[in-house]
PDB file of C-alpha atoms and ligand atoms in Angstrom:
ATOM      1  CA  UNK U 171     208.900 -56.566 130.679  1.00 68.00           C
ATOM      2  CA  UNK U 172     207.034 -53.327 131.430  1.00 75.00           C
ATOM      3  CA  UNK U 173     206.043 -52.852 127.582  1.00 79.00           C
ATOM      4  CA  UNK U 174     204.888 -56.500 127.529  1.00 82.00           C
ATOM      5  CA  UNK U 175     202.284 -55.555 130.420  1.00 81.00           C
ATOM      6  CA  UNK U 176     201.107 -52.288 128.828  1.00 83.00           C
ATOM      7  CA  UNK U 177     200.374 -54.248 125.350  1.00 84.00           C
ATOM      8  CA  UNK U 178     198.751 -57.033 127.638  1.00 84.00           C
ATOM      9  CA  UNK U 179     196.705 -54.325 129.171  1.00 84.00           C
ATOM     10  CA  UNK U 180     195.685 -52.739 125.885  1.00 84.00           C
ATOM     11  CA  UNK U 181     194.600 -56.161 124.457  1.00 82.00           C
ATOM     12  CA  UNK U 182     192.409 -56.778 127.486  1.00 79.00           C
ATOM     13  CA  UNK U 183     191.211 -53.278 127.200  1.00 75.00           C
ATOM     14  CA  UNK U 184     190.080 -53.824 123.678  1.00 81.00           C
ATOM     15  CA  UNK U 185     188.721 -57.268 124.262  1.00 81.00           C
ATOM     16  CA  UNK U 186     186.330 -55.799 126.720  1.00 77.00           C
ATOM     17  CA  UNK U 187     185.570 -52.919 124.636  1.00 74.00           C
ATOM     18  CA  UNK U 188     184.495 -55.491 121.886  1.00 74.00           C
ATOM     19  CA  UNK U 189     182.644 -57.394 124.400  1.00 76.00           C
ATOM     20  CA  UNK U 190     180.982 -54.281 125.906  1.00 75.00           C
ATOM     21  CA  UNK U 191     179.792 -53.334 122.260  1.00 70.00           C
ATOM     22  CA  UNK U 192     178.666 -56.788 121.301  1.00 73.00           C
ATOM     23  CA  UNK U 193     176.564 -57.326 124.473  1.00 73.00           C
ATOM     24  CA  UNK U 194     174.935 -53.430 124.258  1.00 71.00           C
ATOM     25  CA  UNK U 195     176.677 -52.633 127.696  1.00 76.00           C
ATOM     26  CA  UNK U 196     178.218 -49.571 125.757  1.00 72.00           C
ATOM     27  CA  UNK U 197     175.958 -47.816 123.237  1.00 77.00           C
ATOM     28  CA  UNK U 198     177.360 -46.350 120.041  1.00 82.00           C
ATOM     29  CA  UNK U 199     175.598 -45.252 116.980  1.00 84.00           C
ATOM     30  CA  UNK U 200     174.929 -48.315 114.876  1.00 86.00           C
ATOM     31  CA  UNK U 201     176.974 -46.828 112.212  1.00 87.00           C
ATOM     32  CA  UNK U 202     180.105 -46.934 114.324  1.00 88.00           C
ATOM     33  CA  UNK U 203     179.381 -50.386 116.203  1.00 89.00           C
ATOM     34  CA  UNK U 204     181.033 -53.144 114.275  1.00 89.00           C
ATOM     35  CA  UNK U 205     178.505 -55.627 115.508  1.00 90.00           C
ATOM     36  CA  UNK U 206     175.591 -54.023 114.642  1.00 91.00           C
ATOM     37  CA  UNK U 207     174.016 -54.960 111.280  1.00 91.00           C
ATOM     38  CA  UNK U 208     174.759 -52.798 108.264  1.00 94.00           C
ATOM     39  CA  UNK U 209     171.954 -50.801 106.769  1.00 95.00           C
ATOM     40  CA  UNK U 210     171.680 -49.764 102.890  1.00 96.00           C
ATOM     41  CA  UNK U 211     170.880 -46.235 103.831  1.00 96.00           C
ATOM     42  CA  UNK U 212     173.718 -45.802 106.291  1.00 94.00           C
ATOM     43  CA  UNK U 213     176.638 -43.860 104.565  1.00 95.00           C
ATOM     44  CA  UNK U 214     179.764 -46.229 104.127  1.00 94.00           C
ATOM     45  CA  UNK U 215     182.546 -45.915 106.434  1.00 94.00           C
ATOM     46  CA  UNK U 216     185.757 -47.966 107.423  1.00 93.00           C
ATOM     47  CA  UNK U 217     183.669 -50.536 109.145  1.00 94.00           C
ATOM     48  CA  UNK U 218     181.409 -51.301 106.306  1.00 95.00           C
ATOM     49  CA  UNK U 219     183.512 -53.893 104.480  1.00 94.00           C
ATOM     50  CA  UNK U 220     183.960 -55.705 107.872  1.00 94.00           C
ATOM     51  CA  UNK U 221     180.093 -55.713 108.524  1.00 95.00           C
ATOM     52  CA  UNK U 222     179.356 -56.868 104.965  1.00 96.00           C
ATOM     53  CA  UNK U 223     181.571 -59.712 105.475  1.00 95.00           C
ATOM     54  CA  UNK U 224     179.616 -60.805 108.467  1.00 95.00           C
ATOM     55  CA  UNK U 225     176.814 -61.320 106.394  1.00 96.00           C
ATOM     56  CA  UNK U 226     178.207 -64.450 105.097  1.00 96.00           C
ATOM     57  CA  UNK U 227     177.834 -66.085 108.497  1.00 95.00           C
ATOM     58  CA  UNK U 228     174.179 -64.620 108.960  1.00 95.00           C
ATOM     59  CA  UNK U 229     171.978 -65.802 106.130  1.00 95.00           C
ATOM     60  CA  UNK U 230     168.774 -64.505 107.621  1.00 96.00           C
ATOM     61  CA  UNK U 231     170.274 -61.445 108.654  1.00 96.00           C
ATOM     62  CA  UNK U 232     171.583 -60.841 105.156  1.00 97.00           C
ATOM     63  CA  UNK U 233     168.120 -61.107 103.608  1.00 97.00           C
ATOM     64  CA  UNK U 234     166.754 -58.783 106.199  1.00 97.00           C
ATOM     65  CA  UNK U 235     169.258 -56.148 105.272  1.00 97.00           C
ATOM     66  CA  UNK U 236     168.817 -56.881 101.496  1.00 97.00           C
ATOM     67  CA  UNK U 237     164.934 -56.328 101.893  1.00 97.00           C
ATOM     68  CA  UNK U 238     165.787 -52.590 102.403  1.00 96.00           C
ATOM     69  CA  UNK U 239     167.138 -52.316  99.102  1.00 95.00           C
ATOM     70  CA  UNK U 240     165.594 -50.830  96.130  1.00 94.00           C
ATOM     71  CA  UNK U 241     165.682 -54.016  94.150  1.00 96.00           C
ATOM     72  CA  UNK U 242     163.521 -56.210  92.088  1.00 97.00           C
ATOM     73  CA  UNK U 243     164.436 -59.613  92.829  1.00 97.00           C
ATOM     74  CA  UNK U 244     163.892 -63.280  93.904  1.00 97.00           C
ATOM     75  CA  UNK U 245     165.469 -65.880  96.117  1.00 96.00           C
ATOM     76  CA  UNK U 246     167.156 -68.739  94.004  1.00 96.00           C
ATOM     77  CA  UNK U 247     167.517 -72.397  95.507  1.00 96.00           C
ATOM     78  CA  UNK U 248     171.170 -73.030  96.662  1.00 95.00           C
ATOM     79  CA  UNK U 249     173.130 -74.926  93.957  1.00 92.00           C
ATOM     80  CA  UNK U 250     176.251 -76.397  93.601  1.00 92.00           C
ATOM     81  CA  UNK U 251     177.546 -77.226  90.044  1.00 84.00           C
ATOM     82  CA  UNK U 252     181.027 -78.865  90.534  1.00 84.00           C
ATOM     83  CA  UNK U 253     183.441 -78.635  93.523  1.00 85.00           C
ATOM     84  CA  UNK U 254     184.164 -74.951  94.225  1.00 87.00           C
ATOM     85  CA  UNK U 255     181.137 -73.760  92.061  1.00 93.00           C
ATOM     86  CA  UNK U 256     177.790 -72.811  93.021  1.00 94.00           C
ATOM     87  CA  UNK U 257     176.029 -70.302  95.319  1.00 95.00           C
ATOM     88  CA  UNK U 258     173.970 -70.322  98.573  1.00 95.00           C
ATOM     89  CA  UNK U 259     171.680 -67.633  99.951  1.00 96.00           C
ATOM     90  CA  UNK U 260     171.618 -65.938  96.522  1.00 97.00           C
ATOM     91  CA  UNK U 261     169.108 -63.923  94.687  1.00 98.00           C
ATOM     92  CA  UNK U 262     168.305 -63.395  90.966  1.00 98.00           C
ATOM     93  CA  UNK U 263     168.198 -59.549  90.372  1.00 97.00           C
ATOM     94  CA  UNK U 264     165.838 -58.223  87.587  1.00 97.00           C
ATOM     95  CA  UNK U 265     166.336 -54.641  88.656  1.00 97.00           C
ATOM     96  CA  UNK U 266     168.223 -52.223  90.797  1.00 97.00           C
ATOM     97  CA  UNK U 267     167.964 -48.638  91.419  1.00 96.00           C
ATOM     98  CA  UNK U 268     168.272 -48.826  87.536  1.00 96.00           C
ATOM     99  CA  UNK U 269     167.281 -51.338  84.999  1.00 97.00           C
ATOM    100  CA  UNK U 270     169.094 -54.351  84.028  1.00 96.00           C
ATOM    101  CA  UNK U 271     168.632 -55.802  80.496  1.00 89.00           C
ATOM    102  CA  UNK U 272     169.824 -59.481  81.615  1.00 95.00           C
ATOM    103  CA  UNK U 273     168.843 -60.558  85.283  1.00 98.00           C
ATOM    104  CA  UNK U 274     171.906 -61.929  87.147  1.00 97.00           C
ATOM    105  CA  UNK U 275     172.377 -63.838  90.234  1.00 97.00           C
ATOM    106  CA  UNK U 276     174.544 -62.834  93.229  1.00 97.00           C
ATOM    107  CA  UNK U 277     175.081 -63.956  96.713  1.00 97.00           C
ATOM    108  CA  UNK U 278     173.254 -61.703  99.164  1.00 98.00           C
ATOM    109  CA  UNK U 279     175.927 -60.147 100.774  1.00 97.00           C
ATOM    110  CA  UNK U 280     177.191 -59.324  97.407  1.00 98.00           C
ATOM    111  CA  UNK U 281     173.641 -57.873  96.407  1.00 98.00           C
ATOM    112  CA  UNK U 282     173.622 -55.849  99.445  1.00 98.00           C
ATOM    113  CA  UNK U 283     177.215 -54.544  98.599  1.00 98.00           C
ATOM    114  CA  UNK U 284     175.843 -53.640  95.102  1.00 98.00           C
ATOM    115  CA  UNK U 285     173.051 -51.674  96.755  1.00 98.00           C
ATOM    116  CA  UNK U 286     175.047 -49.709  99.153  1.00 98.00           C
ATOM    117  CA  UNK U 287     177.539 -48.904  96.315  1.00 98.00           C
ATOM    118  CA  UNK U 288     174.712 -47.598  93.961  1.00 98.00           C
ATOM    119  CA  UNK U 289     172.870 -45.607  96.562  1.00 98.00           C
ATOM    120  CA  UNK U 290     175.906 -43.968  98.087  1.00 98.00           C
ATOM    121  CA  UNK U 291     178.329 -43.966  95.156  1.00 98.00           C
ATOM    122  CA  UNK U 292     176.839 -44.437  91.695  1.00 98.00           C
ATOM    123  CA  UNK U 293     173.579 -42.435  91.738  1.00 98.00           C
ATOM    124  CA  UNK U 294     175.368 -39.301  93.658  1.00 98.00           C
ATOM    125  CA  UNK U 295     178.122 -39.416  91.161  1.00 98.00           C
ATOM    126  CA  UNK U 296     175.820 -39.525  88.233  1.00 98.00           C
ATOM    127  CA  UNK U 297     173.760 -36.379  89.920  1.00 98.00           C
ATOM    128  CA  UNK U 298     177.113 -34.736  90.518  1.00 97.00           C
ATOM    129  CA  UNK U 299     178.261 -35.017  86.817  1.00 97.00           C
ATOM    130  CA  UNK U 300     175.061 -35.050  84.800  1.00 97.00           C
ATOM    131  CA  UNK U 301     172.354 -33.725  87.035  1.00 98.00           C
ATOM    132  CA  UNK U 302     170.475 -37.153  86.447  1.00 98.00           C
ATOM    133  CA  UNK U 303     170.370 -40.651  87.591  1.00 98.00           C
ATOM    134  CA  UNK U 304     171.671 -43.739  86.084  1.00 98.00           C
ATOM    135  CA  UNK U 305     168.571 -45.676  84.492  1.00 98.00           C
ATOM    136  CA  UNK U 306     170.421 -48.590  83.225  1.00 98.00           C
ATOM    137  CA  UNK U 307     173.294 -50.836  84.268  1.00 98.00           C
ATOM    138  CA  UNK U 308     175.155 -52.688  81.696  1.00 98.00           C
ATOM    139  CA  UNK U 309     176.823 -55.768  82.648  1.00 97.00           C
ATOM    140  CA  UNK U 310     178.752 -58.793  81.358  1.00 96.00           C
ATOM    141  CA  UNK U 311     177.243 -61.249  83.996  1.00 95.00           C
ATOM    142  CA  UNK U 312     177.979 -62.460  87.410  1.00 95.00           C
ATOM    143  CA  UNK U 313     177.955 -66.264  88.017  1.00 94.00           C
ATOM    144  CA  UNK U 314     180.174 -68.482  86.164  1.00 91.00           C
ATOM    145  CA  UNK U 315     181.935 -71.389  86.958  1.00 90.00           C
ATOM    146  CA  UNK U 316     185.566 -70.653  86.012  1.00 85.00           C
ATOM    147  CA  UNK U 317     188.914 -69.646  87.029  1.00 85.00           C
ATOM    148  CA  UNK U 318     190.749 -66.244  87.532  1.00 82.00           C
ATOM    149  CA  UNK U 319     191.737 -64.715  84.254  1.00 70.00           C
ATOM    150  CA  UNK U 320     195.117 -65.164  83.199  1.00 55.00           C
ATOM    151  CA  UNK U 321     196.099 -67.829  85.891  1.00 63.00           C
ATOM    152  CA  UNK U 322     196.321 -71.376  85.084  1.00 59.00           C
ATOM    153  CA  UNK U 323     196.778 -72.486  89.019  1.00 67.00           C
ATOM    154  CA  UNK U 324     193.347 -73.569  88.991  1.00 71.00           C
ATOM    155  CA  UNK U 325     192.274 -70.774  91.482  1.00 83.00           C
ATOM    156  CA  UNK U 326     188.433 -70.114  91.267  1.00 89.00           C
ATOM    157  CA  UNK U 327     187.126 -66.645  90.594  1.00 91.00           C
ATOM    158  CA  UNK U 328     184.629 -65.201  92.852  1.00 93.00           C
ATOM    159  CA  UNK U 329     182.293 -65.163  89.880  1.00 93.00           C
ATOM    160  CA  UNK U 330     182.301 -69.147  90.601  1.00 93.00           C
ATOM    161  CA  UNK U 331     180.185 -68.481  93.974  1.00 95.00           C
ATOM    162  CA  UNK U 332     178.033 -65.352  92.651  1.00 96.00           C
ATOM    163  CA  UNK U 333     180.255 -63.219  94.278  1.00 97.00           C
ATOM    164  CA  UNK U 334     181.537 -60.918  91.541  1.00 97.00           C
ATOM    165  CA  UNK U 335     179.694 -58.831  88.826  1.00 97.00           C
ATOM    166  CA  UNK U 336     181.389 -57.284  85.658  1.00 97.00           C
ATOM    167  CA  UNK U 337     179.628 -53.825  85.169  1.00 98.00           C
ATOM    168  CA  UNK U 338     180.369 -52.471  81.487  1.00 97.00           C
ATOM    169  CA  UNK U 339     178.492 -49.335  81.515  1.00 97.00           C
ATOM    170  CA  UNK U 340     175.563 -46.941  82.231  1.00 98.00           C
ATOM    171  CA  UNK U 341     172.873 -45.386  80.542  1.00 98.00           C
ATOM    172  CA  UNK U 342     171.378 -42.194  82.102  1.00 98.00           C
ATOM    173  CA  UNK U 343     167.949 -41.046  82.345  1.00 97.00           C
ATOM    174  CA  UNK U 344     168.095 -38.983  78.948  1.00 97.00           C
ATOM    175  CA  UNK U 345     169.496 -41.889  76.996  1.00 97.00           C
ATOM    176  CA  UNK U 346     173.053 -40.843  77.232  1.00 97.00           C
ATOM    177  CA  UNK U 347     175.226 -43.996  77.293  1.00 97.00           C
ATOM    178  CA  UNK U 348     178.750 -44.066  79.359  1.00 97.00           C
ATOM    179  CA  UNK U 349     180.870 -47.198  78.626  1.00 97.00           C
ATOM    180  CA  UNK U 350     184.045 -48.245  80.353  1.00 97.00           C
ATOM    181  CA  UNK U 351     185.576 -49.329  77.002  1.00 95.00           C
ATOM    182  CA  UNK U 352     185.307 -45.957  75.265  1.00 92.00           C
ATOM    183  CA  UNK U 353     185.047 -43.411  78.288  1.00 96.00           C
ATOM    184  CA  UNK U 354     187.608 -44.616  80.737  1.00 95.00           C
ATOM    185  CA  UNK U 355     190.672 -43.463  78.778  1.00 92.00           C
ATOM    186  CA  UNK U 356     189.237 -39.656  78.154  1.00 85.00           C
ATOM    187  CA  UNK U 357     189.203 -36.765  80.388  1.00 88.00           C
ATOM    188  CA  UNK U 358     185.788 -35.463  80.210  1.00 92.00           C
ATOM    189  CA  UNK U 359     182.904 -35.792  82.545  1.00 95.00           C
ATOM    190  CA  UNK U 360     182.217 -39.232  81.433  1.00 96.00           C
ATOM    191  CA  UNK U 361     185.985 -40.302  82.610  1.00 97.00           C
ATOM    192  CA  UNK U 362     185.706 -38.282  85.651  1.00 97.00           C
ATOM    193  CA  UNK U 363     182.462 -39.995  86.611  1.00 97.00           C
ATOM    194  CA  UNK U 364     183.855 -43.484  86.036  1.00 98.00           C
ATOM    195  CA  UNK U 365     186.865 -42.639  88.208  1.00 97.00           C
ATOM    196  CA  UNK U 366     184.796 -41.713  90.691  1.00 97.00           C
ATOM    197  CA  UNK U 367     182.415 -44.819  90.983  1.00 98.00           C
ATOM    198  CA  UNK U 368     185.409 -47.099  90.431  1.00 98.00           C
ATOM    199  CA  UNK U 369     187.312 -45.280  93.336  1.00 97.00           C
ATOM    200  CA  UNK U 370     184.134 -45.357  95.420  1.00 97.00           C
ATOM    201  CA  UNK U 371     183.497 -48.962  95.130  1.00 97.00           C
ATOM    202  CA  UNK U 372     186.716 -49.584  96.717  1.00 96.00           C
ATOM    203  CA  UNK U 373     185.206 -48.727 100.039  1.00 94.00           C
ATOM    204  CA  UNK U 374     182.503 -51.270  99.806  1.00 96.00           C
ATOM    205  CA  UNK U 375     183.809 -54.168  97.648  1.00 97.00           C
ATOM    206  CA  UNK U 376     187.018 -56.127  98.740  1.00 96.00           C
ATOM    207  CA  UNK U 377     188.235 -56.493  95.038  1.00 96.00           C
ATOM    208  CA  UNK U 378     187.829 -53.889  92.292  1.00 97.00           C
ATOM    209  CA  UNK U 379     189.293 -54.005  89.021  1.00 96.00           C
ATOM    210  CA  UNK U 380     189.214 -51.953  86.092  1.00 96.00           C
ATOM    211  CA  UNK U 381     190.960 -51.085  82.712  1.00 96.00           C
ATOM    212  CA  UNK U 382     194.248 -49.884  84.502  1.00 94.00           C
ATOM    213  CA  UNK U 383     194.762 -53.416  86.106  1.00 94.00           C
ATOM    214  CA  UNK U 384     195.082 -55.444  83.084  1.00 91.00           C
ATOM    215  CA  UNK U 385     193.974 -55.761  79.578  1.00 91.00           C
ATOM    216  CA  UNK U 386     191.504 -58.405  80.462  1.00 90.00           C
ATOM    217  CA  UNK U 387     189.497 -55.601  82.125  1.00 93.00           C
ATOM    218  CA  UNK U 388     189.714 -52.910  79.493  1.00 94.00           C
ATOM    219  CA  UNK U 389     185.999 -52.949  78.976  1.00 96.00           C
ATOM    220  CA  UNK U 390     184.627 -53.282  82.611  1.00 97.00           C
ATOM    221  CA  UNK U 391     184.745 -52.948  86.254  1.00 97.00           C
ATOM    222  CA  UNK U 392     185.075 -56.281  88.027  1.00 97.00           C
ATOM    223  CA  UNK U 393     183.340 -55.925  91.445  1.00 97.00           C
ATOM    224  CA  UNK U 394     183.627 -58.791  93.944  1.00 97.00           C
ATOM    225  CA  UNK U 395     183.197 -59.542  97.697  1.00 96.00           C
ATOM    226  CA  UNK U 396     185.200 -61.962  99.823  1.00 91.00           C
ATOM    227  CA  UNK U 397     188.482 -62.088  98.008  1.00 85.00           C
ATOM    228  CA  UNK U 398     191.837 -60.732  98.404  1.00 86.00           C
ATOM    229  CA  UNK U 399     191.816 -56.757  98.873  1.00 91.00           C
ATOM    230  CA  UNK U 400     192.492 -55.447  95.361  1.00 92.00           C
ATOM    231  CA  UNK U 401     191.442 -51.690  94.324  1.00 95.00           C
ATOM    232  CA  UNK U 402     193.084 -50.989  90.647  1.00 94.00           C
TER     233      UNK U 402
HETATM  234 ZN1   ZN W 136     184.753 -60.354  86.682  1.00 86.20          ZN
END
């Protein structure tokens, strides 16, 4: 009985704390306030994925955060292609902090996630390992109305709602090319760099799949938002 009361007090206390943070009665730095908007310049922490999820319920708020991103992009009209497929509040990305050969469409929260990953994980790792930035992002596309690879239960991929992108490799400023297909299995600086950017993605995206997951991912990192939690 006594422990039940303690639990009840704890729950009530936490709810009061959440309410106080939400209403601004208690002030903590935005980085540590789960109800404050995420910012691209802010270093990611354990609240980042929660804040990114909230952007799905706040279209205007998401666009405002996305405007902080170093990205060349334009809004695309909402689209439904067939049941379960299509996107809303999405952008067509023509360049990020790196050039992209083929523009690709991402939902706004997914585009914010990509911007955070590039700024806090990808570009710093390129500087650490090679002393230069990534100048081009190579990818296999984002939006595609299709099911999850290797499953025939009809479950749709996060690609079907523009909430995933397949990253195939990177070109550094000096033209050096790092590809997941050739460089992941090695043990040189390229492999170390790839492992670091893969691991760093797990703190930002809900789902990160690479060559260690299954043969379908031998040549790319699948990065997605809004699905189940996976880091493989
Ligand atoms: Zn994918």
